[in-house]
C-alpha cells in the first residue's frame, strides 16, 4: 500500500543504510507507525535491522534502487533537500552526507558543504577523497559570474593535493586556476599558482623550467605587502 511504499521510497532516498530517527523525521512518522513499517519490510526480506536498534539497511541494493527510481525526479529532489536539512540540524552532521543530498537536490549550498567535506578529508590525509570533493565544489561554480576567486582557490588547493598522485594532471588543474587569477587580477593566487606549477614541473623531471617558475613565484610574493599575503 501507499502508506508503506512511500516511507520505503523515502528510506531509499536516504541511502542503503538508514538511521531510524532521520527516517522518522523526513517521513513525518511517529514511532509506532515507523516500527510497523520496519516489521513488515523485515518480514518481507526488504530490510534488516541493526542490533543497536537505531538503523536499518536494505537487504539488496537492487531493492533500494528500484524504490529510488520509482520516485519522480522533482519529488526526489525535494526529499533529498529535506534529508540534507534534517542532517544539518543535527549536532555534528556528516558533511559528506549533507553535501551528497544537497547535490542531488540541486541546492546552491552543495558547494559549501563539498568544501567542508574536502577540508575534513584533507585533515584525515584522505587526499584522493579531498581532491574529489574540492574539484566537485569547483565544478559547481563553473561559468558562474562572481565566483572566479573561490573557484580558482578550490582548483589550486586540489592541485596541491594531487601533486604526488598525478603531477601531470595537477598541472592542468593549476593552469585553470591561473587563468582565473589572471581574469580577476588576483596577484596572490597568480603568484602561488606560478610557484606551485614550478614544483609540479620538477616532479615531472623538468627541473630547469620548474625552478625558473618557482623563482618567479617567490619574487612575485616577496614584493607584496605581508598583510596581503596573510589574507590568502
Short mmCIF file of C-alpha atoms in Angstrom, two decimals:
data_model
loop_
_atom_site.label_atom_id
_atom_site.label_comp_id
_atom_site.label_asym_id
_atom_site.label_seq_id
_atom_site.Cartn_x
_atom_site.Cartn_y
_atom_site.Cartn_z
CA UNK A 1 0.00 0.00 0.00
CA UNK A 2 0.94 3.64 -0.47
CA UNK A 3 1.21 4.13 3.30
CA UNK A 4 4.14 1.69 3.27
CA UNK A 5 5.57 2.25 -0.21
CA UNK A 6 6.17 5.99 0.19
CA UNK A 7 8.07 5.74 3.50
CA UNK A 8 10.21 2.98 1.96
CA UNK A 9 10.89 5.24 -1.01
CA UNK A 10 12.00 8.00 1.39
CA UNK A 11 14.29 5.48 3.09
CA UNK A 12 15.75 4.66 -0.34
CA UNK A 13 16.50 8.35 -0.87
CA UNK A 14 18.32 8.50 2.47
CA UNK A 15 20.65 5.67 1.49
CA UNK A 16 21.49 1.99 1.72
CA UNK A 17 21.78 2.29 5.50
CA UNK A 18 19.07 4.38 7.15
CA UNK A 19 19.11 5.94 10.63
CA UNK A 20 15.63 5.44 12.08
CA UNK A 21 15.45 8.88 13.70
CA UNK A 22 16.30 10.59 10.42
CA UNK A 23 13.81 8.44 8.52
CA UNK A 24 11.03 9.20 11.01
CA UNK A 25 11.71 12.95 10.78
CA UNK A 26 11.76 13.18 6.99
CA UNK A 27 8.79 10.81 6.51
CA UNK A 28 6.87 12.50 9.37
CA UNK A 29 6.15 9.19 11.09
CA UNK A 30 5.62 8.53 14.78
CA UNK A 31 7.42 5.64 16.47
CA UNK A 32 4.62 3.11 16.18
CA UNK A 33 3.96 3.80 12.51
CA UNK A 34 7.67 3.58 11.70
CA UNK A 35 8.16 0.34 13.62
CA UNK A 36 5.13 -1.15 11.91
CA UNK A 37 6.66 -0.44 8.50
CA UNK A 38 10.04 -1.80 9.62
CA UNK A 39 8.45 -5.02 10.87
CA UNK A 40 6.54 -5.53 7.61
CA UNK A 41 9.64 -4.82 5.49
CA UNK A 42 11.87 -7.10 7.59
CA UNK A 43 9.30 -9.88 7.33
CA UNK A 44 9.24 -9.40 3.53
CA UNK A 45 13.10 -9.53 3.47
CA UNK A 46 13.34 -5.98 2.14
CA UNK A 47 15.08 -4.58 5.20
CA UNK A 48 17.21 -5.86 8.03
CA UNK A 49 17.55 -4.19 11.41
CA UNK A 50 20.86 -3.48 13.13
CA UNK A 51 21.29 -4.94 16.62
CA UNK A 52 21.69 -1.40 18.00
CA UNK A 53 18.04 -0.72 17.14
CA UNK A 54 18.99 2.65 15.63
CA UNK A 55 19.50 1.75 11.98
CA UNK A 56 18.04 -0.40 9.24
CA UNK A 57 19.52 -1.29 5.88
CA UNK A 58 18.20 -2.60 2.62
CA UNK A 59 18.91 -6.29 2.18
CA UNK A 60 19.61 -5.87 -1.53
CA UNK A 61 20.94 -2.77 -3.29
CA UNK A 62 18.66 -3.50 -6.25
CA UNK A 63 15.62 -3.22 -4.00
CA UNK A 64 16.67 0.22 -2.89
CA UNK A 65 17.49 1.21 -6.48
CA UNK A 66 14.06 0.12 -7.70
CA UNK A 67 12.33 2.13 -4.97
CA UNK A 68 14.55 5.15 -5.67
CA UNK A 69 13.97 5.07 -9.43
CA UNK A 70 10.24 4.72 -8.86
CA UNK A 71 10.10 8.24 -7.40
CA UNK A 72 9.55 11.12 -9.82
CA UNK A 73 12.72 13.30 -10.07
CA UNK A 74 11.07 16.50 -8.73
CA UNK A 75 9.91 14.65 -5.61
CA UNK A 76 13.33 13.01 -5.22
CA UNK A 77 14.95 16.44 -5.27
CA UNK A 78 12.55 17.64 -2.57
CA UNK A 79 13.23 14.62 -0.36
CA UNK A 80 17.00 14.98 -0.83
CA UNK A 81 16.73 18.60 0.33
CA UNK A 82 14.66 17.58 3.34
CA UNK A 83 17.19 14.89 4.26
CA UNK A 84 20.03 17.40 3.96
CA UNK A 85 18.27 19.94 6.14
CA UNK A 86 17.46 17.32 8.76
CA UNK A 87 21.13 16.29 8.82
CA UNK A 88 22.31 19.90 9.05
CA UNK A 89 20.07 20.46 12.05
CA UNK A 90 21.94 17.75 13.97
CA UNK A 91 24.72 18.40 16.46
CA UNK A 92 27.56 17.07 14.28
CA UNK A 93 26.30 16.43 10.75
CA UNK A 94 28.17 14.13 8.38
CA UNK A 95 29.49 16.68 5.88
CA UNK A 96 29.79 14.12 3.09
CA UNK A 97 26.18 13.02 3.51
CA UNK A 98 24.93 16.62 3.60
CA UNK A 99 26.95 17.50 0.50
CA UNK A 100 25.64 14.46 -1.37
CA UNK A 101 21.99 15.18 -0.63
CA UNK A 102 22.36 18.87 -1.47
CA UNK A 103 23.97 17.91 -4.78
CA UNK A 104 21.12 15.56 -5.60
CA UNK A 105 18.67 18.32 -4.68
CA UNK A 106 20.41 20.84 -6.94
CA UNK A 107 20.78 23.12 -3.92
CA UNK A 108 23.17 26.09 -4.09
CA UNK A 109 24.59 25.16 -0.68
CA UNK A 110 26.17 21.98 -2.09
CA UNK A 111 29.47 23.72 -2.93
CA UNK A 112 29.95 25.00 0.62
CA UNK A 113 29.40 21.52 2.07
CA UNK A 114 31.60 19.85 -0.54
CA UNK A 115 34.40 22.19 0.54
CA UNK A 116 33.78 21.25 4.17
CA UNK A 117 33.95 17.58 3.15
CA UNK A 118 37.22 18.30 1.36
CA UNK A 119 38.60 20.03 4.46
CA UNK A 120 37.72 17.03 6.61
CA UNK A 121 39.25 14.56 4.15
CA UNK A 122 42.44 16.63 3.94
CA UNK A 123 42.78 16.72 7.71
CA UNK A 124 42.43 12.93 7.73
CA UNK A 125 45.10 12.65 4.98
CA UNK A 126 42.49 11.11 2.67
CA UNK A 127 43.84 13.29 -0.12
CA UNK A 128 42.21 11.50 -3.06
CA UNK A 129 38.83 12.00 -1.42
CA UNK A 130 39.69 15.63 -0.67
CA UNK A 131 40.63 16.18 -4.32
CA UNK A 132 37.30 14.76 -5.45
CA UNK A 133 35.28 16.93 -3.06
CA UNK A 134 37.16 20.16 -3.83
CA UNK A 135 37.03 19.51 -7.57
CA UNK A 136 33.29 18.83 -7.36
CA UNK A 137 32.80 22.10 -5.48
CA UNK A 138 34.78 23.93 -8.16
CA UNK A 139 32.75 22.31 -10.95
CA UNK A 140 29.53 23.67 -9.44
CA UNK A 141 30.92 27.20 -9.85
CA UNK A 142 32.00 26.84 -13.47
CA UNK A 143 30.61 29.69 -15.53
CA UNK A 144 29.01 31.42 -12.52
CA UNK A 145 29.92 35.10 -12.60
CA UNK A 146 31.44 36.48 -9.41
CA UNK A 147 32.75 33.12 -8.17
CA UNK A 148 36.05 33.11 -10.07
CA UNK A 149 38.20 33.71 -6.98
CA UNK A 150 36.53 30.95 -4.97
CA UNK A 151 36.70 28.53 -7.90
CA UNK A 152 40.34 29.39 -8.57
CA UNK A 153 41.36 28.72 -5.00
CA UNK A 154 39.44 25.44 -4.89
CA UNK A 155 41.27 24.32 -8.03
CA UNK A 156 44.60 25.48 -6.60
CA UNK A 157 44.03 23.52 -3.41
CA UNK A 158 43.01 20.37 -5.26
CA UNK A 159 46.10 20.66 -7.48
CA UNK A 160 48.37 20.87 -4.43
CA UNK A 161 46.80 17.72 -3.01
CA UNK A 162 47.24 15.99 -6.38
CA UNK A 163 50.96 16.75 -6.66
CA UNK A 164 52.12 13.30 -5.53
CA UNK A 165 49.46 11.09 -7.13
CA UNK A 166 49.27 12.78 -10.55
CA UNK A 167 51.58 15.78 -11.08
CA UNK A 168 50.82 15.97 -14.82
CA UNK A 169 47.08 16.15 -14.14
CA UNK A 170 47.73 18.65 -11.36
CA UNK A 171 49.42 20.98 -13.85
CA UNK A 172 46.27 21.11 -16.00
CA UNK A 173 44.19 21.93 -12.92
CA UNK A 174 46.51 24.66 -11.62
CA UNK A 175 46.72 26.18 -15.10
CA UNK A 176 42.96 26.66 -14.99
CA UNK A 177 43.33 28.32 -11.59
CA UNK A 178 45.99 30.57 -13.11
CA UNK A 179 43.65 31.64 -15.92
CA UNK A 180 41.00 32.58 -13.36
CA UNK A 181 43.57 34.53 -11.31
CA UNK A 182 44.59 36.49 -14.41
CA UNK A 183 40.95 37.16 -15.33
CA UNK A 184 40.13 38.77 -11.97
CA UNK A 185 43.56 40.26 -11.28
CA UNK A 186 44.27 38.15 -8.16
CA UNK A 187 48.02 38.71 -7.84
CA UNK A 188 48.44 36.49 -4.79
CA UNK A 189 46.71 33.50 -6.36
CA UNK A 190 48.67 34.06 -9.57
CA UNK A 191 51.98 34.02 -7.67
CA UNK A 192 51.00 30.91 -5.70
CA UNK A 193 49.98 29.19 -8.93
CA UNK A 194 53.32 30.06 -10.53
CA UNK A 195 55.33 28.71 -7.57
CA UNK A 196 53.24 25.54 -7.31
CA UNK A 197 53.43 24.96 -11.07
CA UNK A 198 57.21 25.07 -10.76
CA UNK A 199 57.10 22.36 -8.09
CA UNK A 200 54.92 20.20 -10.32
CA UNK A 201 57.30 20.61 -13.25
CA UNK A 202 60.17 19.43 -11.02
CA UNK A 203 58.08 16.39 -10.05
CA UNK A 204 57.76 15.72 -13.80
CA UNK A 205 61.60 15.92 -14.18
CA UNK A 206 61.52 19.33 -15.89
CA UNK A 207 63.86 20.87 -13.34
CA UNK A 208 65.15 23.87 -15.29
CA UNK A 209 61.75 25.24 -16.21
CA UNK A 210 60.36 24.21 -12.83
CA UNK A 211 62.99 26.10 -10.85
CA UNK A 212 62.50 29.15 -13.09
CA UNK A 213 58.76 29.21 -12.36
CA UNK A 214 59.35 28.70 -8.64
CA UNK A 215 61.73 31.67 -8.62
CA UNK A 216 59.22 33.82 -10.50
CA UNK A 217 56.50 32.91 -8.00
CA UNK A 218 58.75 33.65 -5.00
CA UNK A 219 59.80 37.01 -6.42
CA UNK A 220 56.17 37.98 -7.00
CA UNK A 221 55.27 37.09 -3.43
CA UNK A 222 58.26 38.86 -1.90
CA UNK A 223 57.28 42.25 -3.30
CA UNK A 224 53.76 42.02 -1.88
CA UNK A 225 52.83 43.57 1.48
CA UNK A 226 52.93 40.96 4.24
CA UNK A 227 49.34 41.66 5.30
CA UNK A 228 48.11 40.99 1.77
CA UNK A 229 49.73 37.57 1.66
CA UNK A 230 48.29 36.57 5.04
CA UNK A 231 44.79 37.04 3.66
CA UNK A 232 45.37 34.14 1.27
#
